[in-house]
Coordinates of C-alpha atoms and ligand atoms in Angstrom, one line a residue:
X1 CA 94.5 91.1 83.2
X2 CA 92.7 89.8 85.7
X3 CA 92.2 90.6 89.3
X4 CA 90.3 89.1 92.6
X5 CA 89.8 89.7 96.1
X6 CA 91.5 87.4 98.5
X7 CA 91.3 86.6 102.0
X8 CA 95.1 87.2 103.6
X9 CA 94.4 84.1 106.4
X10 CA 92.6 81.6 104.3
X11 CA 93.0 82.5 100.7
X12 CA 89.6 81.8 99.1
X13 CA 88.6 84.0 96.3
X14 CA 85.5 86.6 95.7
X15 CA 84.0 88.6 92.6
X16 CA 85.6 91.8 93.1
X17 CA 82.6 93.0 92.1
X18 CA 80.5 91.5 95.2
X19 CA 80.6 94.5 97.7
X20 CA 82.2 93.1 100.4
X21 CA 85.0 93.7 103.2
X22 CA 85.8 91.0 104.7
X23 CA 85.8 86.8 104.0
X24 CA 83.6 84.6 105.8
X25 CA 86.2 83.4 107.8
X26 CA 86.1 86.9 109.0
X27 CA 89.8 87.8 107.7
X28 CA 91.2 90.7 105.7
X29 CA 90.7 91.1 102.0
X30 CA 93.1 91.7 99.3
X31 CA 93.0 92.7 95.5
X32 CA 95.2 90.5 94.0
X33 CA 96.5 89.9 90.0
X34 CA 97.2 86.9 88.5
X35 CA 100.3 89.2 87.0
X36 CA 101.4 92.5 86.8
X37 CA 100.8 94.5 83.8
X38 CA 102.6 98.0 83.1
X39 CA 106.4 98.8 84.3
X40 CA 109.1 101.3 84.8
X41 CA 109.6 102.2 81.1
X42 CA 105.6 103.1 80.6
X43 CA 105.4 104.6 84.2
X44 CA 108.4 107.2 83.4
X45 CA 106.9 107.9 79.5
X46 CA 103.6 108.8 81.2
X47 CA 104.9 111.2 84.0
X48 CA 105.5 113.5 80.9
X49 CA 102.0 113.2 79.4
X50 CA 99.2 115.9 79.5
X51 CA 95.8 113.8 80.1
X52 CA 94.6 113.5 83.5
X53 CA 94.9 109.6 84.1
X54 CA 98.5 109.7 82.4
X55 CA 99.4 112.7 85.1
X56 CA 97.8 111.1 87.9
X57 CA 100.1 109.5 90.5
X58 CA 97.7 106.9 90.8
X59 CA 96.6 106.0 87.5
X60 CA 100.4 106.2 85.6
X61 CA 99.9 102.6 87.2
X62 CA 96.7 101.7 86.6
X63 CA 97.6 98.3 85.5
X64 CA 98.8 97.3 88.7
X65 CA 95.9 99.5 90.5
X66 CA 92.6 98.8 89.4
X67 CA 91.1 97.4 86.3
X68 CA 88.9 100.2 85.2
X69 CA 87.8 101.6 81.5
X70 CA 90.0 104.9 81.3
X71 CA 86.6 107.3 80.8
X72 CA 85.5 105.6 84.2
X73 CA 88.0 106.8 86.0
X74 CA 87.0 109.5 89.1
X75 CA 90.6 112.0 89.1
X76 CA 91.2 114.9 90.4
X77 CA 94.2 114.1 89.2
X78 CA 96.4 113.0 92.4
X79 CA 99.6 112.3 93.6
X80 CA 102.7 113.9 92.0
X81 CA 104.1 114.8 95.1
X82 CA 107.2 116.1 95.5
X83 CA 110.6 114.9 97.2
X84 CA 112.5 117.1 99.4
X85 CA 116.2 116.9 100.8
X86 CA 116.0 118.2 104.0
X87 CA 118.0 117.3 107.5
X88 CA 119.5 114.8 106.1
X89 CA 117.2 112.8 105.2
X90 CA 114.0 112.8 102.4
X91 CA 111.0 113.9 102.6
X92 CA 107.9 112.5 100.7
X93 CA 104.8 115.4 101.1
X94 CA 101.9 113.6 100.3
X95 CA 100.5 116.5 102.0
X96 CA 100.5 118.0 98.2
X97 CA 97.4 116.1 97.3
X98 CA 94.4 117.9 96.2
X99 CA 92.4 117.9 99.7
X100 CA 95.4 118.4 101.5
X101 CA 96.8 114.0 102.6
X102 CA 97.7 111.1 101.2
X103 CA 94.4 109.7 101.5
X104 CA 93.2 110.8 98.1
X105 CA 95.4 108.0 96.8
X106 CA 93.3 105.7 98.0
X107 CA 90.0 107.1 97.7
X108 CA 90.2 108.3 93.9
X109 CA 90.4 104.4 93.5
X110 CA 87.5 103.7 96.0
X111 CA 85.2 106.2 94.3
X112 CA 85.7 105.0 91.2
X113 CA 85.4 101.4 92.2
X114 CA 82.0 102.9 94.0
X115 CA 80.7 104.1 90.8
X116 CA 81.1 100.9 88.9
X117 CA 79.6 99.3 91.6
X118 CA 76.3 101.5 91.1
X119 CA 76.6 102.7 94.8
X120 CA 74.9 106.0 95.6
X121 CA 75.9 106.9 99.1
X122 CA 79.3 106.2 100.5
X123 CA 80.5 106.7 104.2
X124 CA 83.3 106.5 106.4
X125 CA 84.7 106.8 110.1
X126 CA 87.5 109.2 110.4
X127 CA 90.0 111.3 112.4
X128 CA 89.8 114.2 109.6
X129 CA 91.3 113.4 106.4
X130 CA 89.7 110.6 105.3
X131 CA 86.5 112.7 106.0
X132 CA 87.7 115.7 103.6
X133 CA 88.8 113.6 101.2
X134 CA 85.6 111.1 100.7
X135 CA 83.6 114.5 100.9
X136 CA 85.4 116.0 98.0
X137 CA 85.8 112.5 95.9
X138 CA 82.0 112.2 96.4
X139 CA 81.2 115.6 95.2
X140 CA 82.8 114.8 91.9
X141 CA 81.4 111.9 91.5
X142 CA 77.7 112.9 92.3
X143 CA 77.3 110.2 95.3
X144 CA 75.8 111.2 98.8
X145 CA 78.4 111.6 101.7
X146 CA 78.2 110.3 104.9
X147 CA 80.8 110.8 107.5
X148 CA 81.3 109.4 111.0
X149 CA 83.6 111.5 113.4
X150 CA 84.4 111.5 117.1
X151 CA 82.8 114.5 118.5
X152 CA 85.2 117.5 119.7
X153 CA 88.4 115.2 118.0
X154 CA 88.4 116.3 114.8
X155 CA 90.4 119.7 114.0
X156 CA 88.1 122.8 112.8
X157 CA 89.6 123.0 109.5
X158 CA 89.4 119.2 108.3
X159 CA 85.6 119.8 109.3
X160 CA 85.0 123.1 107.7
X161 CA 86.5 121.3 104.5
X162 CA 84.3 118.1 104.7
X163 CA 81.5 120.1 105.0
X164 CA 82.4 122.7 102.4
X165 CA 82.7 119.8 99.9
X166 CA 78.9 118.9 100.8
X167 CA 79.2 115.4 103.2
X168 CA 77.1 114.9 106.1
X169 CA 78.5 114.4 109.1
X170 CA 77.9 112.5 111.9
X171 CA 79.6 113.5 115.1
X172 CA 79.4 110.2 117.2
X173 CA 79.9 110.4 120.8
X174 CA 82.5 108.4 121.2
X175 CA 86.3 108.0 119.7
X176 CA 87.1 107.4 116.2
X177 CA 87.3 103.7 117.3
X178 CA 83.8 103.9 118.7
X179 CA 83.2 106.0 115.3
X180 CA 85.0 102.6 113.0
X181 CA 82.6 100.2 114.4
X182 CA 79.2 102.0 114.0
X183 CA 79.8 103.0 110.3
X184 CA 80.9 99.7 109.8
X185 CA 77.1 98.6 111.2
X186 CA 75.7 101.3 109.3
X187 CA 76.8 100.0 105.9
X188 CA 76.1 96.7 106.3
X189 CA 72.3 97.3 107.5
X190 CA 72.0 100.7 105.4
X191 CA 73.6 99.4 102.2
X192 CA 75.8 102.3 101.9
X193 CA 79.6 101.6 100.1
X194 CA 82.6 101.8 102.9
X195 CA 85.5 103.6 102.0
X196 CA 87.7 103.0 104.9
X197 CA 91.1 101.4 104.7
X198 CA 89.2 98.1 105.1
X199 CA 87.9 98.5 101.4
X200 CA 90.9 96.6 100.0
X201 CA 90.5 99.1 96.6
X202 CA 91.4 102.3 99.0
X203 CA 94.9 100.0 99.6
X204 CA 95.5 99.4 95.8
X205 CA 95.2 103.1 95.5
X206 CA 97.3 103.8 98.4
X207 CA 100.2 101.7 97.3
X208 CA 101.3 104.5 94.4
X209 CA 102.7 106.5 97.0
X210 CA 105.6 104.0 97.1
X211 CA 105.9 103.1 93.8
X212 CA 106.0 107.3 92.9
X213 CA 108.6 107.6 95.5
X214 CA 110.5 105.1 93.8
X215 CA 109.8 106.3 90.5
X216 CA 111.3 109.6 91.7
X217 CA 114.5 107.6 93.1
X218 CA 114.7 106.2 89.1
X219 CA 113.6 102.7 90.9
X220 CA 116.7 102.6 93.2
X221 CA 114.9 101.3 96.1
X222 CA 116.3 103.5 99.6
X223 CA 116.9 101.7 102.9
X224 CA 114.6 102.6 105.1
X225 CA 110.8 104.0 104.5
X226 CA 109.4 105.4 107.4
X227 CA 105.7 106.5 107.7
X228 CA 103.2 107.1 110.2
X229 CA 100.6 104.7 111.8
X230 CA 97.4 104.8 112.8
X231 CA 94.4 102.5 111.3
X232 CA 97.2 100.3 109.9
X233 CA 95.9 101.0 106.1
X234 CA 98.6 102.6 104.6
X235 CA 101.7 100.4 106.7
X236 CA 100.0 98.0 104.8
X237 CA 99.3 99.0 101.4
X238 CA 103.1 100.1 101.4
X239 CA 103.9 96.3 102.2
X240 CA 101.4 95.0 99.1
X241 CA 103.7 98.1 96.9
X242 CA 106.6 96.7 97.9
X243 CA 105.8 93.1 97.8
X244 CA 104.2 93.6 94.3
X245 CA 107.1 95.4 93.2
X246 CA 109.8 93.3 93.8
X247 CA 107.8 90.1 92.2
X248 CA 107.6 92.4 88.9
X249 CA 111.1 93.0 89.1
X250 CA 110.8 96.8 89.5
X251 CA 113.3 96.9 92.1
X252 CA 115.7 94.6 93.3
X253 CA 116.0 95.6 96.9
X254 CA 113.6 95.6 99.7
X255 CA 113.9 98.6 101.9
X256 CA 113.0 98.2 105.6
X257 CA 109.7 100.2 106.6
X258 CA 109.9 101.6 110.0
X259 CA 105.8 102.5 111.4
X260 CA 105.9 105.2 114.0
X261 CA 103.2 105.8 116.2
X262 CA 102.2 108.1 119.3
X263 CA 103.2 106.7 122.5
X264 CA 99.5 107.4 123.7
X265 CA 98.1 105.6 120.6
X266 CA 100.5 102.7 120.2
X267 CA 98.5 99.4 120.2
X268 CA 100.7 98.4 117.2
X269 CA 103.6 99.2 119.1
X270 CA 102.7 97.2 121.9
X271 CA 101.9 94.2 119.6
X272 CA 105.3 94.6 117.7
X273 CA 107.1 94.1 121.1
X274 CA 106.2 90.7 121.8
X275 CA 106.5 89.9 117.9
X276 CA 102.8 90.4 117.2
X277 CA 102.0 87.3 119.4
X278 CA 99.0 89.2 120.9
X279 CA 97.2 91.9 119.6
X280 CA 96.2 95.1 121.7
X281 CA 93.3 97.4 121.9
X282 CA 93.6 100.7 124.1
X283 CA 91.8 103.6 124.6
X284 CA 94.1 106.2 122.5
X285 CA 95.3 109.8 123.4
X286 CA 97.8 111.6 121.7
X287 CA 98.1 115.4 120.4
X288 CA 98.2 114.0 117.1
X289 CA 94.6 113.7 116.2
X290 CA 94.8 112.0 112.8
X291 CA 96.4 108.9 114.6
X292 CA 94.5 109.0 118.1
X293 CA 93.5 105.5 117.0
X294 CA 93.1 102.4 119.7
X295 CA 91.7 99.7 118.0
X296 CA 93.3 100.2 114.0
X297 CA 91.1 97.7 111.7
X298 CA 94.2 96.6 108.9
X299 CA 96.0 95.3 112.2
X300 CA 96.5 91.7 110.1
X301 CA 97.5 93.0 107.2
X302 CA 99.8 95.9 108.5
X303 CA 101.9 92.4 110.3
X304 CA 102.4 91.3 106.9
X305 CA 104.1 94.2 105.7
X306 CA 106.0 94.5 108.9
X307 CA 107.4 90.6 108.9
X308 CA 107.4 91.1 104.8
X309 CA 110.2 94.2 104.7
X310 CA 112.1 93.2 108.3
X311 CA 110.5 96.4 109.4
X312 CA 110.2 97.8 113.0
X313 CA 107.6 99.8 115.2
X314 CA 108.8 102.4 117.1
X315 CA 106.7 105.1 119.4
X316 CA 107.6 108.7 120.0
X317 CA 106.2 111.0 123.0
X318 CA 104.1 113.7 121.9
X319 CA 107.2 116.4 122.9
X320 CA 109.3 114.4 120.6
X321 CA 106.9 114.8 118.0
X322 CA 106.0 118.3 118.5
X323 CA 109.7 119.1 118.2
X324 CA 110.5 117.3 114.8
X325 CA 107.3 119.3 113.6
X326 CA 108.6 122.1 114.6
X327 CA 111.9 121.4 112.7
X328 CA 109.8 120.3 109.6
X329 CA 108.0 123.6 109.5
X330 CA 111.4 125.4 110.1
X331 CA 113.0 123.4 107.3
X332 CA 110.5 125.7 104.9
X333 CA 108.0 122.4 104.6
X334 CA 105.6 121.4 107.0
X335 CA 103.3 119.4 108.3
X336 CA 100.5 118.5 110.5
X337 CA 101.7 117.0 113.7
X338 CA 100.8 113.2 113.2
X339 CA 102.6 113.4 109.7
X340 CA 105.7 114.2 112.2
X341 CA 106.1 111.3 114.0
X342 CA 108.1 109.8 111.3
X343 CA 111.1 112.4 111.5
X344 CA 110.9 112.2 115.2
X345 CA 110.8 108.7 114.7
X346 CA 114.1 108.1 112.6
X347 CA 115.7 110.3 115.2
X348 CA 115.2 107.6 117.8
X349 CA 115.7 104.9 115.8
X350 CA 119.4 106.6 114.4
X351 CA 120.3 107.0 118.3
X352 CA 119.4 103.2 119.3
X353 CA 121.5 101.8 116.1
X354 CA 119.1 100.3 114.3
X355 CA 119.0 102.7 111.4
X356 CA 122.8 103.2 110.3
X357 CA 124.9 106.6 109.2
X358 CA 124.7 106.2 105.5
X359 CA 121.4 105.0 104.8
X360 CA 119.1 106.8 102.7
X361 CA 115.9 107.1 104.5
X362 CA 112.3 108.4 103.3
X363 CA 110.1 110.5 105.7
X364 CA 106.2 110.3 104.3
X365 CA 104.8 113.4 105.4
X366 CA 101.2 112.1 105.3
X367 CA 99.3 116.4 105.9
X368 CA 99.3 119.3 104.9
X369 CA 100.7 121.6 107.4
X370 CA 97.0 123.8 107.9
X371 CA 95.4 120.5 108.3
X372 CA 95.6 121.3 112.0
X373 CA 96.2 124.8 113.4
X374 CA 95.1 124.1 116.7
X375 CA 98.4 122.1 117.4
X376 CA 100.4 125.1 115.6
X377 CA 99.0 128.3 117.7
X378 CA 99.4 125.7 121.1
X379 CA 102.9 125.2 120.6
X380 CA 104.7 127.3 117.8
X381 CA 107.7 129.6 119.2
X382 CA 107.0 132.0 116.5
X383 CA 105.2 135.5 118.1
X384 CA 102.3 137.3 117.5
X385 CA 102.5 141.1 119.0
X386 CA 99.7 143.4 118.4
X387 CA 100.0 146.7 118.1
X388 CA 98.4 150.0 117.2
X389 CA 98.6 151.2 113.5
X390 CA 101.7 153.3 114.9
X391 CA 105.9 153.2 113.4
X392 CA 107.6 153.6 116.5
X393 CA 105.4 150.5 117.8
X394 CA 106.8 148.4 115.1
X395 CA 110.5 149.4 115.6
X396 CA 109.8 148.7 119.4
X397 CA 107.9 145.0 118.8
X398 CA 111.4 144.2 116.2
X399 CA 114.1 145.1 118.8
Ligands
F0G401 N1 98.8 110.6 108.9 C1 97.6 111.3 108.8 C2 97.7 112.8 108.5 C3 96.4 110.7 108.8 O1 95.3 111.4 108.6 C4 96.3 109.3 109.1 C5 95.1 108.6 109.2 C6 97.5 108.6 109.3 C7 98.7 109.3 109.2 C8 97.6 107.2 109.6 O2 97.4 106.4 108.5 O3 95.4 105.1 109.3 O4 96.6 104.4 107.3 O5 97.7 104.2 109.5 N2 93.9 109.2 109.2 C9 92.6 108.5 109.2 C10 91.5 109.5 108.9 C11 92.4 107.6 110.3 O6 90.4 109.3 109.2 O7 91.8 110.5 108.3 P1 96.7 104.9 108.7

């Protein structure tokens, strides 16, 4: 087993031990394997076993994730997520995940690629999860936290959670894209380890929400994938799962990914239109904090996985998204609002024909649904009546 990082424009090769993020050339990095190691029949006989690594929906494929001596391993464990059947359609809650988003996928495999490294601080821009999830990764790990968010953007309870798991936090004045390129700065000159989606390890970690969804459809690949999109790092870590997965032979069809993003923060939209011949950068805006993202930093590698799967982009309004959350939550789920832009998504994409009556299709619910009460107590139809500690003022508030 071997593994190296590559640069996705002009291929040359680094020590994936050299901390670094991007090639000279300036393009994208990659981990990449000569082969992959591991399959199905191992995957399924370890989603049975007791030990933390074996339980983990991360390291069950740790071949294809990172190479990494087992008592090395920084788990919480992760992952093991469930599936639900709702509307018609399934839903994938990575919002099960020990902080509360799919982000400690990725960031169980960036700590512990910190750790072997010998880092001893480790930051990160973010909209919130990212944030909550480095914090608490870090605090197991004994490394220093440092996050960088955009002041008055982030919700009050991914905060209270970042700081409760001990990170120090930055509150730049700026947006998260302002946020992105001063941490970015900050690690270089400071030395500290990045763990954004730019760290090509937090994709290799990212990737196992695919290959579990998978594993949970007993490797019959679905039609359609659909997922939210904001810095671009997981539309393309589910590209790399997919890709890697069909090489191995793991599954023999390629389902279609479909990235949704807010109409107010829709640069990769935008680009997707004119067949990514020109890349945009806007100054973002949506309800949906976790995705309020103008500038997102895995734009190359996110066109990949796009072009790779015959995928689409598709934008939805912040009402349209507001109302499939509200059906989420109603469905006995939930989900924080950015998380709800894929349902909303699939709803647009059924009425313009391009997803087809008969197709199974997978949601990724990306958070938890208290990841972001503000949106909830703004917009919910469900009441809240006070009253005195009185009988005949309940009967009255339930006619
Ligand atoms: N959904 C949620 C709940 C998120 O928190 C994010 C990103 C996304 C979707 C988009 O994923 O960036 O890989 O395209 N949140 C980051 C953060 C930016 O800092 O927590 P992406």
């Amino acid at each position: 087993m071997s593994q190296t990082l590559r640069c996705i424009v002009c291929s040359r090769n680094y020590d994936p031990m050299e901390i670094r993020y991007e090639c000279d050339c300036s393009g994208l990095l990659a981990v990449e394997r000569d082969q992959l190691w591991g399959g199905p029949n191992e995957f399924d006989d370890r989603r049975t076993s007791h030990s933390d690594v074996d339980s983990s929906g991360v390291w069950r494929f740790r071949e294809a994730v990172l190479e990494v001596p087992l008592e090395k391993i920084v788990t919480h464990p992760e992952g093991g997520t469930r599936l639900y059947s709702r509307m018609g359609v399934l839903f994938k809650h990575e919002g099960e995940n020990p902080t509360g988003s799919f982000k400690d996928r990725g960031m169980t495999v960036a700590i512990t690629q910190a750790k072997l490294l010998g880092a001893k601080a480790v930051a990160c821009a973010s909209t919130g999860n990212t944030s909550a999830s480095l914090a608490a990764y870090a605090a197991q790990a004994g490394l220093k936290a440092v996050v960088f968010i955009p002041s008055g953007k982030v919700s009050t309870g991914k905060l209270a959670q970042t700081l409760a798991y001990g990170a120090t936090c930055l509150q730049v004045r700026g947006d998260f894209d302002v946020a992105m390129r001063l941490v970015r700065e900050a690690s270089k000159q400071l030395g500290i380890y990045l763990v954004n989606s730019i760290n090509p390890f937090r994709i290799e970690g990212q990737k196992t929400i695919v290959w579990e969804l998978l594993q949970d459809l007993r490797w019959e690949a679905p039609d359609w994938i659909v997922l939210p999109a904001g810095n671009l790092g997981n539309t393309s870590a589910f590209g790399k799962a997919l890709r890697e997965a069909r090489d191995a032979g793991w599954i023999k069809k390629m389902p279609r990914l479909a990235a949704i993003q807010a109409a107010g923060a829709n640069p990769f939209f935008r680009s997707f239109q004119s067949s990514f011949e020109t890349r945009h950068r806007i100054t973002a805006d949506t309800v949906a904090s976790a995705i309020r993202i103008g500038d997102p930093v895995s734009h190359d590698r996110a066109v990949a996985a796009i072009r790779l799967t015959n995928g689409v982009v598709e934008e939805v309004t912040d009402a349209e998204l507001m109302q499939a959350k509200r059906e989420i939550d109603r469905a006995g789920i939930g989900c924080e609002p950015a998380s709800a832009t894929t349902w909303a998504g699939v709803r647009k994409l059924r009425a313009a024909g391009v997803m087809k009556e008969g197709e199974q299709v997978v949601c990724v619910l990306t958070g938890h649904i208290l990841k972001d009460t503000e949106a909830i107590s703004s917009s919910a139809e469900g009441t809240i009546v006070e009253i005195e500690p009185d009988i005949a003022l309940v009967e009255k508030a339930l006619r």
